[in-house]
mmCIF file with all atom_site columns, N, CA, C and O in Angstrom:
data_model
loop_
_atom_site.group_PDB
_atom_site.id
_atom_site.type_symbol
_atom_site.label_atom_id
_atom_site.label_alt_id
_atom_site.label_comp_id
_atom_site.label_asym_id
_atom_site.label_entity_id
_atom_site.label_seq_id
_atom_site.pdbx_PDB_ins_code
_atom_site.Cartn_x
_atom_site.Cartn_y
_atom_site.Cartn_z
_atom_site.occupancy
_atom_site.B_iso_or_equiv
_atom_site.pdbx_formal_charge
_atom_site.auth_seq_id
_atom_site.auth_comp_id
_atom_site.auth_asym_id
_atom_site.auth_atom_id
_atom_site.pdbx_PDB_model_num
ATOM 1   N N  . MET Q 1 1  ? 236.434 125.314 110.250 1.00 0.00 ? 1  MET Q N  1
ATOM 2   C CA . MET Q 1 1  ? 237.465 124.505 110.442 1.00 0.00 ? 1  MET Q CA 1
ATOM 3   C C  . MET Q 1 1  ? 238.933 124.876 110.093 1.00 0.00 ? 1  MET Q C  1
ATOM 4   O O  . MET Q 1 1  ? 239.565 124.603 110.477 1.00 0.00 ? 1  MET Q O  1
ATOM 5   N N  . LEU Q 1 2  ? 238.983 126.009 109.094 1.00 0.00 ? 2  LEU Q N  1
ATOM 6   C CA . LEU Q 1 2  ? 240.161 126.507 109.411 1.00 0.00 ? 2  LEU Q CA 1
ATOM 7   C C  . LEU Q 1 2  ? 240.386 127.422 110.204 1.00 0.00 ? 2  LEU Q C  1
ATOM 8   O O  . LEU Q 1 2  ? 241.611 127.506 110.655 1.00 0.00 ? 2  LEU Q O  1
ATOM 9   N N  . LEU Q 1 3  ? 239.287 127.938 111.020 1.00 0.00 ? 3  LEU Q N  1
ATOM 10  C CA . LEU Q 1 3  ? 239.797 128.551 112.360 1.00 0.00 ? 3  LEU Q CA 1
ATOM 11  C C  . LEU Q 1 3  ? 239.724 127.660 113.486 1.00 0.00 ? 3  LEU Q C  1
ATOM 12  O O  . LEU Q 1 3  ? 240.873 128.174 114.307 1.00 0.00 ? 3  LEU Q O  1
ATOM 13  N N  . PHE Q 1 4  ? 239.633 126.813 113.404 1.00 0.00 ? 4  PHE Q N  1
ATOM 14  C CA . PHE Q 1 4  ? 239.985 125.614 114.515 1.00 0.00 ? 4  PHE Q CA 1
ATOM 15  C C  . PHE Q 1 4  ? 241.346 124.818 114.549 1.00 0.00 ? 4  PHE Q C  1
ATOM 16  O O  . PHE Q 1 4  ? 242.011 124.527 115.039 1.00 0.00 ? 4  PHE Q O  1
ATOM 17  N N  . CYS Q 1 5  ? 241.616 125.069 113.279 1.00 0.00 ? 5  CYS Q N  1
ATOM 18  C CA . CYS Q 1 5  ? 243.090 124.695 112.724 1.00 0.00 ? 5  CYS Q CA 1
ATOM 19  C C  . CYS Q 1 5  ? 244.076 125.520 113.355 1.00 0.00 ? 5  CYS Q C  1
ATOM 20  O O  . CYS Q 1 5  ? 245.054 125.787 113.836 1.00 0.00 ? 5  CYS Q O  1
ATOM 21  N N  . VAL Q 1 6  ? 243.855 126.911 112.768 1.00 0.00 ? 6  VAL Q N  1
ATOM 22  C CA . VAL Q 1 6  ? 244.848 127.931 113.118 1.00 0.00 ? 6  VAL Q CA 1
ATOM 23  C C  . VAL Q 1 6  ? 244.722 128.117 114.647 1.00 0.00 ? 6  VAL Q C  1
ATOM 24  O O  . VAL Q 1 6  ? 245.938 128.412 115.090 1.00 0.00 ? 6  VAL Q O  1
ATOM 25  N N  . LYS Q 1 7  ? 243.419 127.933 115.776 1.00 0.00 ? 7  LYS Q N  1
ATOM 26  C CA . LYS Q 1 7  ? 243.882 128.119 117.080 1.00 0.00 ? 7  LYS Q CA 1
ATOM 27  C C  . LYS Q 1 7  ? 244.569 126.708 117.332 1.00 0.00 ? 7  LYS Q C  1
ATOM 28  O O  . LYS Q 1 7  ? 245.655 127.464 118.528 1.00 0.00 ? 7  LYS Q O  1
ATOM 29  N N  . ILE Q 1 8  ? 244.633 125.825 116.690 1.00 0.00 ? 8  ILE Q N  1
ATOM 30  C CA . ILE Q 1 8  ? 245.526 124.800 117.349 1.00 0.00 ? 8  ILE Q CA 1
ATOM 31  C C  . ILE Q 1 8  ? 246.802 125.011 116.948 1.00 0.00 ? 8  ILE Q C  1
ATOM 32  O O  . ILE Q 1 8  ? 248.056 125.088 117.989 1.00 0.00 ? 8  ILE Q O  1
ATOM 33  N N  . LEU Q 1 9  ? 247.310 125.698 116.258 1.00 0.00 ? 9  LEU Q N  1
ATOM 34  C CA . LEU Q 1 9  ? 248.346 125.898 115.569 1.00 0.00 ? 9  LEU Q CA 1
ATOM 35  C C  . LEU Q 1 9  ? 248.818 127.427 116.464 1.00 0.00 ? 9  LEU Q C  1
ATOM 36  O O  . LEU Q 1 9  ? 250.112 126.887 116.377 1.00 0.00 ? 9  LEU Q O  1
ATOM 37  N N  . LEU Q 1 10 ? 248.255 128.471 116.827 1.00 0.00 ? 10 LEU Q N  1
ATOM 38  C CA . LEU Q 1 10 ? 248.794 129.240 117.452 1.00 0.00 ? 10 LEU Q CA 1
ATOM 39  C C  . LEU Q 1 10 ? 248.355 129.118 118.561 1.00 0.00 ? 10 LEU Q C  1
ATOM 40  O O  . LEU Q 1 10 ? 249.794 129.748 119.360 1.00 0.00 ? 10 LEU Q O  1
ATOM 41  N N  . LYS Q 1 11 ? 247.951 128.127 119.333 1.00 0.00 ? 11 LYS Q N  1
ATOM 42  C CA . LYS Q 1 11 ? 247.982 128.387 120.815 1.00 0.00 ? 11 LYS Q CA 1
ATOM 43  C C  . LYS Q 1 11 ? 248.960 127.494 121.336 1.00 0.00 ? 11 LYS Q C  1
ATOM 44  O O  . LYS Q 1 11 ? 249.446 126.172 120.752 1.00 0.00 ? 11 LYS Q O  1
ATOM 45  N N  . LYS Q 1 12 ? 249.760 127.887 122.134 1.00 0.00 ? 12 LYS Q N  1
ATOM 46  C CA . LYS Q 1 12 ? 250.939 127.176 122.405 1.00 0.00 ? 12 LYS Q CA 1
ATOM 47  C C  . LYS Q 1 12 ? 250.472 126.069 123.515 1.00 0.00 ? 12 LYS Q C  1
ATOM 48  O O  . LYS Q 1 12 ? 249.691 125.562 124.230 1.00 0.00 ? 12 LYS Q O  1
ATOM 49  N N  . GLY Q 1 13 ? 250.938 124.598 123.207 1.00 0.00 ? 13 GLY Q N  1
ATOM 50  C CA . GLY Q 1 13 ? 250.580 123.463 122.739 1.00 0.00 ? 13 GLY Q CA 1
ATOM 51  C C  . GLY Q 1 13 ? 249.240 122.779 122.948 1.00 0.00 ? 13 GLY Q C  1
ATOM 52  O O  . GLY Q 1 13 ? 248.474 121.897 123.275 1.00 0.00 ? 13 GLY Q O  1
ATOM 53  N N  . GLY Q 1 14 ? 248.603 123.682 121.900 1.00 0.00 ? 14 GLY Q N  1
ATOM 54  C CA . GLY Q 1 14 ? 247.422 123.205 121.318 1.00 0.00 ? 14 GLY Q CA 1
ATOM 55  C C  . GLY Q 1 14 ? 247.721 121.987 120.165 1.00 0.00 ? 14 GLY Q C  1
ATOM 56  O O  . GLY Q 1 14 ? 248.670 121.488 119.906 1.00 0.00 ? 14 GLY Q O  1
ATOM 57  N N  . ARG Q 1 15 ? 246.932 121.069 121.199 1.00 0.00 ? 15 ARG Q N  1
ATOM 58  C CA . ARG Q 1 15 ? 246.757 119.833 120.142 1.00 0.00 ? 15 ARG Q CA 1
ATOM 59  C C  . ARG Q 1 15 ? 244.806 119.614 119.715 1.00 0.00 ? 15 ARG Q C  1
ATOM 60  O O  . ARG Q 1 15 ? 244.236 120.373 119.965 1.00 0.00 ? 15 ARG Q O  1
ATOM 61  N N  . PHE Q 1 16 ? 244.883 118.797 119.031 1.00 0.00 ? 16 PHE Q N  1
ATOM 62  C CA . PHE Q 1 16 ? 243.513 118.494 118.394 1.00 0.00 ? 16 PHE Q CA 1
ATOM 63  C C  . PHE Q 1 16 ? 242.717 117.547 119.643 1.00 0.00 ? 16 PHE Q C  1
ATOM 64  O O  . PHE Q 1 16 ? 243.533 116.810 120.315 1.00 0.00 ? 16 PHE Q O  1
ATOM 65  N N  . PRO Q 1 17 ? 241.567 118.015 119.862 1.00 0.00 ? 17 PRO Q N  1
ATOM 66  C CA . PRO Q 1 17 ? 241.033 117.192 121.263 1.00 0.00 ? 17 PRO Q CA 1
ATOM 67  C C  . PRO Q 1 17 ? 240.781 115.809 120.493 1.00 0.00 ? 17 PRO Q C  1
ATOM 68  O O  . PRO Q 1 17 ? 240.802 114.930 119.959 1.00 0.00 ? 17 PRO Q O  1
ATOM 69  N N  . ASN Q 1 18 ? 240.361 115.017 121.650 1.00 0.00 ? 18 ASN Q N  1
ATOM 70  C CA . ASN Q 1 18 ? 240.442 113.612 121.818 1.00 0.00 ? 18 ASN Q CA 1
ATOM 71  C C  . ASN Q 1 18 ? 238.997 112.955 121.903 1.00 0.00 ? 18 ASN Q C  1
ATOM 72  O O  . ASN Q 1 18 ? 238.536 113.421 122.957 1.00 0.00 ? 18 ASN Q O  1
ATOM 73  N N  . THR Q 1 19 ? 238.638 112.628 120.760 1.00 0.00 ? 19 THR Q N  1
ATOM 74  C CA . THR Q 1 19 ? 237.445 112.454 120.777 1.00 0.00 ? 19 THR Q CA 1
ATOM 75  C C  . THR Q 1 19 ? 236.930 111.301 120.910 1.00 0.00 ? 19 THR Q C  1
ATOM 76  O O  . THR Q 1 19 ? 235.700 110.705 121.041 1.00 0.00 ? 19 THR Q O  1
ATOM 77  N N  . HIS Q 1 20 ? 237.854 110.117 121.050 1.00 0.00 ? 20 HIS Q N  1
ATOM 78  C CA . HIS Q 1 20 ? 238.229 108.863 121.267 1.00 0.00 ? 20 HIS Q CA 1
ATOM 79  C C  . HIS Q 1 20 ? 236.769 109.017 122.740 1.00 0.00 ? 20 HIS Q C  1
ATOM 80  O O  . HIS Q 1 20 ? 237.023 109.356 123.744 1.00 0.00 ? 20 HIS Q O  1
ATOM 81  N N  . ILE Q 1 21 ? 236.528 107.577 122.894 1.00 0.00 ? 21 ILE Q N  1
ATOM 82  C CA . ILE Q 1 21 ? 235.153 107.308 123.798 1.00 0.00 ? 21 ILE Q CA 1
ATOM 83  C C  . ILE Q 1 21 ? 236.186 107.775 125.175 1.00 0.00 ? 21 ILE Q C  1
ATOM 84  O O  . ILE Q 1 21 ? 235.281 108.341 126.425 1.00 0.00 ? 21 ILE Q O  1
ATOM 85  N N  . GLU Q 1 22 ? 236.865 106.781 125.137 1.00 0.00 ? 22 GLU Q N  1
ATOM 86  C CA . GLU Q 1 22 ? 238.021 106.611 126.463 1.00 0.00 ? 22 GLU Q CA 1
ATOM 87  C C  . GLU Q 1 22 ? 238.658 107.786 127.085 1.00 0.00 ? 22 GLU Q C  1
ATOM 88  O O  . GLU Q 1 22 ? 239.165 108.048 128.180 1.00 0.00 ? 22 GLU Q O  1
ATOM 89  N N  . GLY Q 1 23 ? 238.668 108.719 125.745 1.00 0.00 ? 23 GLY Q N  1
ATOM 90  C CA . GLY Q 1 23 ? 238.914 110.501 126.274 1.00 0.00 ? 23 GLY Q CA 1
ATOM 91  C C  . GLY Q 1 23 ? 238.493 110.991 126.868 1.00 0.00 ? 23 GLY Q C  1
ATOM 92  O O  . GLY Q 1 23 ? 238.360 111.906 127.229 1.00 0.00 ? 23 GLY Q O  1
ATOM 93  N N  . ASN Q 1 24 ? 236.979 110.002 127.244 1.00 0.00 ? 24 ASN Q N  1
ATOM 94  C CA . ASN Q 1 24 ? 235.865 110.984 128.175 1.00 0.00 ? 24 ASN Q CA 1
ATOM 95  C C  . ASN Q 1 24 ? 235.782 110.503 129.275 1.00 0.00 ? 24 ASN Q C  1
ATOM 96  O O  . ASN Q 1 24 ? 235.781 109.433 129.798 1.00 0.00 ? 24 ASN Q O  1
ATOM 97  N N  . LYS Q 1 25 ? 236.033 111.449 130.863 1.00 0.00 ? 25 LYS Q N  1
ATOM 98  C CA . LYS Q 1 25 ? 236.157 110.890 132.160 1.00 0.00 ? 25 LYS Q CA 1
ATOM 99  C C  . LYS Q 1 25 ? 235.069 110.448 132.756 1.00 0.00 ? 25 LYS Q C  1
ATOM 100 O O  . LYS Q 1 25 ? 234.699 109.457 133.105 1.00 0.00 ? 25 LYS Q O  1
ATOM 101 N N  . ALA Q 1 26 ? 233.757 111.257 131.964 1.00 0.00 ? 26 ALA Q N  1
ATOM 102 C CA . ALA Q 1 26 ? 231.937 110.781 132.644 1.00 0.00 ? 26 ALA Q CA 1
ATOM 103 C C  . ALA Q 1 26 ? 231.970 109.648 131.817 1.00 0.00 ? 26 ALA Q C  1
ATOM 104 O O  . ALA Q 1 26 ? 231.519 108.536 132.775 1.00 0.00 ? 26 ALA Q O  1
ATOM 105 N N  . LEU Q 1 27 ? 232.378 109.228 130.798 1.00 0.00 ? 27 LEU Q N  1
ATOM 106 C CA . LEU Q 1 27 ? 231.661 108.014 130.415 1.00 0.00 ? 27 LEU Q CA 1
ATOM 107 C C  . LEU Q 1 27 ? 232.643 106.261 131.510 1.00 0.00 ? 27 LEU Q C  1
ATOM 108 O O  . LEU Q 1 27 ? 232.519 105.610 131.430 1.00 0.00 ? 27 LEU Q O  1
ATOM 109 N N  . ARG Q 1 28 ? 234.060 106.913 130.981 1.00 0.00 ? 28 ARG Q N  1
ATOM 110 C CA . ARG Q 1 28 ? 234.967 106.019 131.871 1.00 0.00 ? 28 ARG Q CA 1
ATOM 111 C C  . ARG Q 1 28 ? 234.766 105.847 133.148 1.00 0.00 ? 28 ARG Q C  1
ATOM 112 O O  . ARG Q 1 28 ? 234.502 104.619 133.707 1.00 0.00 ? 28 ARG Q O  1
ATOM 113 N N  . LYS Q 1 29 ? 233.878 107.054 133.904 1.00 0.00 ? 29 LYS Q N  1
ATOM 114 C CA . LYS Q 1 29 ? 233.837 106.650 135.356 1.00 0.00 ? 29 LYS Q CA 1
ATOM 115 C C  . LYS Q 1 29 ? 232.169 105.826 135.503 1.00 0.00 ? 29 LYS Q C  1
ATOM 116 O O  . LYS Q 1 29 ? 232.033 104.898 136.200 1.00 0.00 ? 29 LYS Q O  1
ATOM 117 N N  . LYS Q 1 30 ? 231.618 105.695 134.535 1.00 0.00 ? 30 LYS Q N  1
ATOM 118 C CA . LYS Q 1 30 ? 230.112 104.712 134.224 1.00 0.00 ? 30 LYS Q CA 1
ATOM 119 C C  . LYS Q 1 30 ? 230.572 103.296 133.683 1.00 0.00 ? 30 LYS Q C  1
ATOM 120 O O  . LYS Q 1 30 ? 229.869 102.754 133.656 1.00 0.00 ? 30 LYS Q O  1
ATOM 121 N N  . GLY Q 1 31 ? 231.692 103.206 133.238 1.00 0.00 ? 31 GLY Q N  1
ATOM 122 C CA . GLY Q 1 31 ? 232.335 101.577 132.590 1.00 0.00 ? 31 GLY Q CA 1
ATOM 123 C C  . GLY Q 1 31 ? 232.532 101.474 131.379 1.00 0.00 ? 31 GLY Q C  1
ATOM 124 O O  . GLY Q 1 31 ? 231.714 100.591 130.953 1.00 0.00 ? 31 GLY Q O  1
ATOM 125 N N  . ILE Q 1 32 ? 231.804 102.650 130.264 1.00 0.00 ? 32 ILE Q N  1
ATOM 126 C CA . ILE Q 1 32 ? 231.854 102.621 129.162 1.00 0.00 ? 32 ILE Q CA 1
ATOM 127 C C  . ILE Q 1 32 ? 232.817 102.873 128.364 1.00 0.00 ? 32 ILE Q C  1
ATOM 128 O O  . ILE Q 1 32 ? 233.697 103.796 128.774 1.00 0.00 ? 32 ILE Q O  1
ATOM 129 N N  . PHE Q 1 33 ? 233.084 101.924 127.642 1.00 0.00 ? 33 PHE Q N  1
ATOM 130 C CA . PHE Q 1 33 ? 234.488 101.928 126.900 1.00 0.00 ? 33 PHE Q CA 1
ATOM 131 C C  . PHE Q 1 33 ? 234.187 101.672 125.168 1.00 0.00 ? 33 PHE Q C  1
ATOM 132 O O  . PHE Q 1 33 ? 232.780 101.187 125.063 1.00 0.00 ? 33 PHE Q O  1
ATOM 133 N N  . CYS Q 1 34 ? 235.015 101.520 124.276 1.00 0.00 ? 34 CYS Q N  1
ATOM 134 C CA . CYS Q 1 34 ? 234.621 101.393 123.049 1.00 0.00 ? 34 CYS Q CA 1
ATOM 135 C C  . CYS Q 1 34 ? 234.558 99.810  122.960 1.00 0.00 ? 34 CYS Q C  1
ATOM 136 O O  . CYS Q 1 34 ? 235.063 99.311  123.309 1.00 0.00 ? 34 CYS Q O  1
ATOM 137 N N  . ALA Q 1 35 ? 234.059 99.218  121.566 1.00 0.00 ? 35 ALA Q N  1
ATOM 138 C CA . ALA Q 1 35 ? 233.901 97.970  121.256 1.00 0.00 ? 35 ALA Q CA 1
ATOM 139 C C  . ALA Q 1 35 ? 235.051 97.351  121.770 1.00 0.00 ? 35 ALA Q C  1
ATOM 140 O O  . ALA Q 1 35 ? 235.143 96.106  121.701 1.00 0.00 ? 35 ALA Q O  1
ATOM 141 N N  . ARG Q 1 36 ? 236.188 97.640  120.689 1.00 0.00 ? 36 ARG Q N  1
ATOM 142 C CA . ARG Q 1 36 ? 237.164 96.579  120.911 1.00 0.00 ? 36 ARG Q CA 1
ATOM 143 C C  . ARG Q 1 36 ? 238.074 96.995  121.697 1.00 0.00 ? 36 ARG Q C  1
ATOM 144 O O  . ARG Q 1 36 ? 238.130 95.940  122.325 1.00 0.00 ? 36 ARG Q O  1
ATOM 145 N N  . THR Q 1 37 ? 237.820 98.110  123.106 1.00 0.00 ? 37 THR Q N  1
ATOM 146 C CA . THR Q 1 37 ? 238.530 97.852  124.311 1.00 0.00 ? 37 THR Q CA 1
ATOM 147 C C  . THR Q 1 37 ? 237.036 96.623  125.388 1.00 0.00 ? 37 THR Q C  1
ATOM 148 O O  . THR Q 1 37 ? 238.226 95.648  125.883 1.00 0.00 ? 37 THR Q O  1
ATOM 149 N N  . MET Q 1 38 ? 236.165 96.596  125.071 1.00 0.00 ? 38 MET Q N  1
ATOM 150 C CA . MET Q 1 38 ? 234.819 96.109  125.925 1.00 0.00 ? 38 MET Q CA 1
ATOM 151 C C  . MET Q 1 38 ? 235.487 94.555  125.048 1.00 0.00 ? 38 MET Q C  1
ATOM 152 O O  . MET Q 1 38 ? 235.243 93.463  126.037 1.00 0.00 ? 38 MET Q O  1
ATOM 153 N N  . ASP Q 1 39 ? 235.845 93.928  124.121 1.00 0.00 ? 39 ASP Q N  1
ATOM 154 C CA . ASP Q 1 39 ? 235.971 92.830  123.343 1.00 0.00 ? 39 ASP Q CA 1
ATOM 155 C C  . ASP Q 1 39 ? 237.570 91.955  124.141 1.00 0.00 ? 39 ASP Q C  1
ATOM 156 O O  . ASP Q 1 39 ? 237.133 91.026  124.753 1.00 0.00 ? 39 ASP Q O  1
ATOM 157 N N  . ARG Q 1 40 ? 238.335 93.433  124.156 1.00 0.00 ? 40 ARG Q N  1
ATOM 158 C CA . ARG Q 1 40 ? 239.542 92.635  124.800 1.00 0.00 ? 40 ARG Q CA 1
ATOM 159 C C  . ARG Q 1 40 ? 239.108 92.231  126.263 1.00 0.00 ? 40 ARG Q C  1
ATOM 160 O O  . ARG Q 1 40 ? 239.812 91.514  126.407 1.00 0.00 ? 40 ARG Q O  1
ATOM 161 N N  . MET Q 1 41 ? 238.726 93.119  126.768 1.00 0.00 ? 41 MET Q N  1
ATOM 162 C CA . MET Q 1 41 ? 238.545 92.874  128.247 1.00 0.00 ? 41 MET Q CA 1
ATOM 163 C C  . MET Q 1 41 ? 237.511 91.805  128.254 1.00 0.00 ? 41 MET Q C  1
ATOM 164 O O  . MET Q 1 41 ? 237.647 90.671  129.179 1.00 0.00 ? 41 MET Q O  1
ATOM 165 N N  . ALA Q 1 42 ? 236.651 91.178  127.347 1.00 0.00 ? 42 ALA Q N  1
ATOM 166 C CA . ALA Q 1 42 ? 235.839 89.926  127.527 1.00 0.00 ? 42 ALA Q CA 1
ATOM 167 C C  . ALA Q 1 42 ? 236.919 88.541  127.360 1.00 0.00 ? 42 ALA Q C  1
ATOM 168 O O  . ALA Q 1 42 ? 236.716 87.594  128.108 1.00 0.00 ? 42 ALA Q O  1
ATOM 169 N N  . VAL Q 1 43 ? 237.881 88.709  126.812 1.00 0.00 ? 43 VAL Q N  1
ATOM 170 C CA . VAL Q 1 43 ? 238.157 87.935  126.250 1.00 0.00 ? 43 VAL Q CA 1
ATOM 171 C C  . VAL Q 1 43 ? 239.684 87.523  127.100 1.00 0.00 ? 43 VAL Q C  1
ATOM 172 O O  . VAL Q 1 43 ? 239.874 86.313  127.677 1.00 0.00 ? 43 VAL Q O  1
ATOM 173 N N  . GLN Q 1 44 ? 239.988 88.355  127.946 1.00 0.00 ? 44 GLN Q N  1
ATOM 174 C CA . GLN Q 1 44 ? 240.935 88.520  129.365 1.00 0.00 ? 44 GLN Q CA 1
ATOM 175 C C  . GLN Q 1 44 ? 240.045 87.763  130.569 1.00 0.00 ? 44 GLN Q C  1
ATOM 176 O O  . GLN Q 1 44 ? 240.582 86.843  130.997 1.00 0.00 ? 44 GLN Q O  1
ATOM 177 N N  . ARG Q 1 45 ? 238.834 88.165  130.498 1.00 0.00 ? 45 ARG Q N  1
ATOM 178 C CA . ARG Q 1 45 ? 237.738 87.053  131.689 1.00 0.00 ? 45 ARG Q CA 1
ATOM 179 C C  . ARG Q 1 45 ? 237.791 86.121  131.438 1.00 0.00 ? 45 ARG Q C  1
ATOM 180 O O  . ARG Q 1 45 ? 237.110 85.064  132.423 1.00 0.00 ? 45 ARG Q O  1
ATOM 181 N N  . LYS Q 1 46 ? 237.985 85.650  130.246 1.00 0.00 ? 46 LYS Q N  1
ATOM 182 C CA . LYS Q 1 46 ? 237.480 84.038  129.610 1.00 0.00 ? 46 LYS Q CA 1
ATOM 183 C C  . LYS Q 1 46 ? 238.602 82.931  130.131 1.00 0.00 ? 46 LYS Q C  1
ATOM 184 O O  . LYS Q 1 46 ? 239.900 83.528  130.232 1.00 0.00 ? 46 LYS Q O  1
ATOM 185 N N  . GLY Q 1 47 ? 238.367 82.042  130.463 1.00 0.00 ? 47 GLY Q N  1
ATOM 186 C CA . GLY Q 1 47 ? 239.096 80.674  130.534 1.00 0.00 ? 47 GLY Q CA 1
ATOM 187 C C  . GLY Q 1 47 ? 239.560 80.033  129.873 1.00 0.00 ? 47 GLY Q C  1
ATOM 188 O O  . GLY Q 1 47 ? 238.701 80.295  128.377 1.00 0.00 ? 47 GLY Q O  1
ATOM 189 N N  . LEU Q 1 48 ? 240.554 79.500  130.005 1.00 0.00 ? 48 LEU Q N  1
ATOM 190 C CA . LEU Q 1 48 ? 241.096 78.375  128.335 1.00 0.00 ? 48 LEU Q CA 1
ATOM 191 C C  . LEU Q 1 48 ? 239.628 77.360  128.232 1.00 0.00 ? 48 LEU Q C  1
ATOM 192 O O  . LEU Q 1 48 ? 239.513 77.179  127.311 1.00 0.00 ? 48 LEU Q O  1
ATOM 193 N N  . TYR Q 1 49 ? 238.867 76.839  128.926 1.00 0.00 ? 49 TYR Q N  1
ATOM 194 C CA . TYR Q 1 49 ? 237.705 75.974  128.611 1.00 0.00 ? 49 TYR Q CA 1
ATOM 195 C C  . TYR Q 1 49 ? 236.681 77.027  127.503 1.00 0.00 ? 49 TYR Q C  1
ATOM 196 O O  . TYR Q 1 49 ? 235.861 76.130  126.915 1.00 0.00 ? 49 TYR Q O  1
ATOM 197 N N  . ASP Q 1 50 ? 236.418 77.835  128.058 1.00 0.00 ? 50 ASP Q N  1
ATOM 198 C CA . ASP Q 1 50 ? 235.472 78.798  127.548 1.00 0.00 ? 50 ASP Q CA 1
ATOM 199 C C  . ASP Q 1 50 ? 235.930 79.289  125.783 1.00 0.00 ? 50 ASP Q C  1
ATOM 200 O O  . ASP Q 1 50 ? 235.335 78.660  125.080 1.00 0.00 ? 50 ASP Q O  1
ATOM 201 N N  . ILE Q 1 51 ? 237.241 79.251  126.099 1.00 0.00 ? 51 ILE Q N  1
ATOM 202 C CA . ILE Q 1 51 ? 237.950 79.978  124.215 1.00 0.00 ? 51 ILE Q CA 1
ATOM 203 C C  . ILE Q 1 51 ? 238.269 77.920  123.477 1.00 0.00 ? 51 ILE Q C  1
ATOM 204 O O  . ILE Q 1 51 ? 237.713 78.407  122.604 1.00 0.00 ? 51 ILE Q O  1
ATOM 205 N N  . ILE Q 1 52 ? 238.150 77.478  124.113 1.00 0.00 ? 52 ILE Q N  1
ATOM 206 C CA . ILE Q 1 52 ? 238.045 75.804  123.285 1.00 0.00 ? 52 ILE Q CA 1
ATOM 207 C C  . ILE Q 1 52 ? 237.252 75.369  122.969 1.00 0.00 ? 52 ILE Q C  1
ATOM 208 O O  . ILE Q 1 52 ? 236.758 75.082  121.694 1.00 0.00 ? 52 ILE Q O  1
ATOM 209 N N  . ASN Q 1 53 ? 235.913 75.667  123.809 1.00 0.00 ? 53 ASN Q N  1
ATOM 210 C CA . ASN Q 1 53 ? 234.436 75.739  123.391 1.00 0.00 ? 53 ASN Q CA 1
ATOM 211 C C  . ASN Q 1 53 ? 234.386 76.374  122.364 1.00 0.00 ? 53 ASN Q C  1
ATOM 212 O O  . ASN Q 1 53 ? 232.968 76.188  121.571 1.00 0.00 ? 53 ASN Q O  1
ATOM 213 N N  . GLU Q 1 54 ? 234.379 77.133  122.311 1.00 0.00 ? 54 GLU Q N  1
ATOM 214 C CA . GLU Q 1 54 ? 233.964 78.442  120.787 1.00 0.00 ? 54 GLU Q CA 1
ATOM 215 C C  . GLU Q 1 54 ? 234.998 77.663  119.961 1.00 0.00 ? 54 GLU Q C  1
ATOM 216 O O  . GLU Q 1 54 ? 234.378 77.953  118.931 1.00 0.00 ? 54 GLU Q O  1
ATOM 217 N N  . ILE Q 1 55 ? 236.223 77.868  119.947 1.00 0.00 ? 55 ILE Q N  1
ATOM 218 C CA . ILE Q 1 55 ? 237.031 76.931  118.934 1.00 0.00 ? 55 ILE Q CA 1
ATOM 219 C C  . ILE Q 1 55 ? 235.840 76.230  117.639 1.00 0.00 ? 55 ILE Q C  1
ATOM 220 O O  . ILE Q 1 55 ? 235.690 75.704  117.092 1.00 0.00 ? 55 ILE Q O  1
ATOM 221 N N  . LYS Q 1 56 ? 235.520 75.244  119.012 1.00 0.00 ? 56 LYS Q N  1
ATOM 222 C CA . LYS Q 1 56 ? 234.929 73.603  118.459 1.00 0.00 ? 56 LYS Q CA 1
ATOM 223 C C  . LYS Q 1 56 ? 233.842 74.137  117.582 1.00 0.00 ? 56 LYS Q C  1
ATOM 224 O O  . LYS Q 1 56 ? 233.436 73.408  116.990 1.00 0.00 ? 56 LYS Q O  1
ATOM 225 N N  . GLU Q 1 57 ? 232.723 75.176  118.313 1.00 0.00 ? 57 GLU Q N  1
ATOM 226 C CA . GLU Q 1 57 ? 231.288 75.433  117.732 1.00 0.00 ? 57 GLU Q CA 1
ATOM 227 C C  . GLU Q 1 57 ? 231.455 75.748  116.007 1.00 0.00 ? 57 GLU Q C  1
ATOM 228 O O  . GLU Q 1 57 ? 232.175 76.113  115.348 1.00 0.00 ? 57 GLU Q O  1
#
């Protein structure tokens, strides 16, 4: 772990790698996103009628 941090600190423009699902290009091409993003996309696709019915239940 120490060597990993040293590499990031000493390398010009060094950054911690993006380990989030959306940081992976291959998964994005397949349409795979994190749960939070998938929920947000599902809510955007719902209409007002569907949202009101969910609240009633």
